[in-house]
C-alpha positions in Angstrom: 69.5 -17.4 -91.8 65.8 -16.3 -91.4 64.9 -19.7 -90.1 67.6 -19.5 -87.4 66.4 -16.1 -86.4 62.7 -17.3 -86.2 63.8 -20.3 -84.2 65.8 -18.2 -81.8 62.8 -15.8 -81.4 60.4 -18.8 -80.7 62.9 -20.3 -78.2 63.1 -17.0 -76.4 59.3 -16.7 -76.3 59.0 -20.3 -75.0 61.4 -19.4 -72.1 59.5 -16.2 -71.4 56.1 -18.0 -71.3 57.6 -20.5 -68.8 58.9 -17.6 -66.6 55.8 -15.4 -66.8 52.9 -17.6 -67.8 51.2 -20.8 -66.8 52.7 -24.0 -68.4 52.4 -27.7 -67.7 55.1 -30.2 -68.7 54.9 -33.8 -69.9 53.3 -35.7 -72.7 50.5 -37.0 -70.5 49.6 -33.4 -69.6 49.6 -32.6 -73.3 47.4 -35.6 -74.1 45.0 -34.7 -71.3 44.7 -31.0 -72.2 44.3 -31.9 -75.9 41.4 -34.3 -75.0 39.8 -31.6 -72.8 40.4 -28.8 -75.2 42.2 -26.8 -72.6 45.3 -24.6 -73.1 46.3 -22.5 -76.0 49.4 -24.1 -77.4 51.1 -27.6 -77.2 54.8 -27.8 -77.9 56.3 -31.2 -78.7 60.0 -32.1 -78.7 61.6 -33.7 -81.8 62.4 -36.8 -79.7 59.0 -37.4 -78.3 57.6 -40.9 -79.3 55.9 -40.8 -82.7 52.7 -42.6 -81.5 52.2 -40.1 -78.6 52.8 -37.2 -80.9 50.3 -38.4 -83.4 47.7 -39.0 -80.7 48.3 -35.5 -79.2 48.1 -33.9 -82.6 44.9 -35.7 -83.5 43.1 -34.7 -80.3 44.5 -31.1 -80.5 43.1 -30.8 -84.0 39.7 -31.9 -82.8 39.9 -29.4 -80.0 41.2 -26.7 -82.2 44.4 -26.3 -80.2 47.7 -25.1 -81.9 50.6 -27.6 -81.9 54.2 -26.7 -82.5 56.8 -29.4 -83.2 60.0 -28.0 -81.9 63.3 -29.0 -83.6 64.8 -29.3 -80.1 65.1 -32.8 -78.5 63.7 -33.4 -75.0 67.0 -32.6 -73.3 67.4 -29.3 -75.0 63.7 -28.3 -74.6 64.0 -29.1 -70.8 67.2 -27.0 -70.7 65.5 -24.1 -72.5 62.7 -24.2 -70.0 65.2 -24.1 -67.1 64.2 -27.6 -66.0 66.7 -30.3 -64.8 64.8 -33.0 -66.6 63.7 -34.0 -70.1 60.6 -32.2 -71.5 58.9 -34.3 -74.2 56.0 -31.9 -74.4 54.4 -28.9 -72.7 51.1 -27.1 -72.7 51.0 -23.3 -72.6 47.7 -22.4 -70.8 48.6 -18.7 -70.4 51.6 -17.2 -72.3 52.2 -14.4 -69.8 54.3 -11.7 -71.3 55.4 -13.9 -74.2 54.3 -13.4 -77.8 54.6 -17.2 -78.5 51.1 -17.5 -79.9 51.6 -14.8 -82.5 55.0 -16.3 -83.4 53.6 -19.8 -83.9 50.7 -18.4 -85.9 53.1 -16.5 -88.2 55.3 -19.7 -88.5 52.3 -21.8 -89.5 51.3 -19.5 -92.3 
């Protein structure tokens, strides 16, 4: 039950960051931002290709960026973000009014 509540809270924060902050979509954008060390948080869908996810996580770790692997698949993540397309990954550069960074920090501890 607590996991479902935390997931719902994270999903709500993701949507709020899309609506009020600065977000880029796509695995290529994630890879580029991870290589450059730009952005604050990378969110990957559960259905993103394994090799891409590993590359992004490796570069993000070197750049000290946070990575969150969402249990949502690409279709559901796109829908959550209000996009009419699949979202395999996204980079949050500015969370806006969202508390997503605090929620992910709490989730990772």
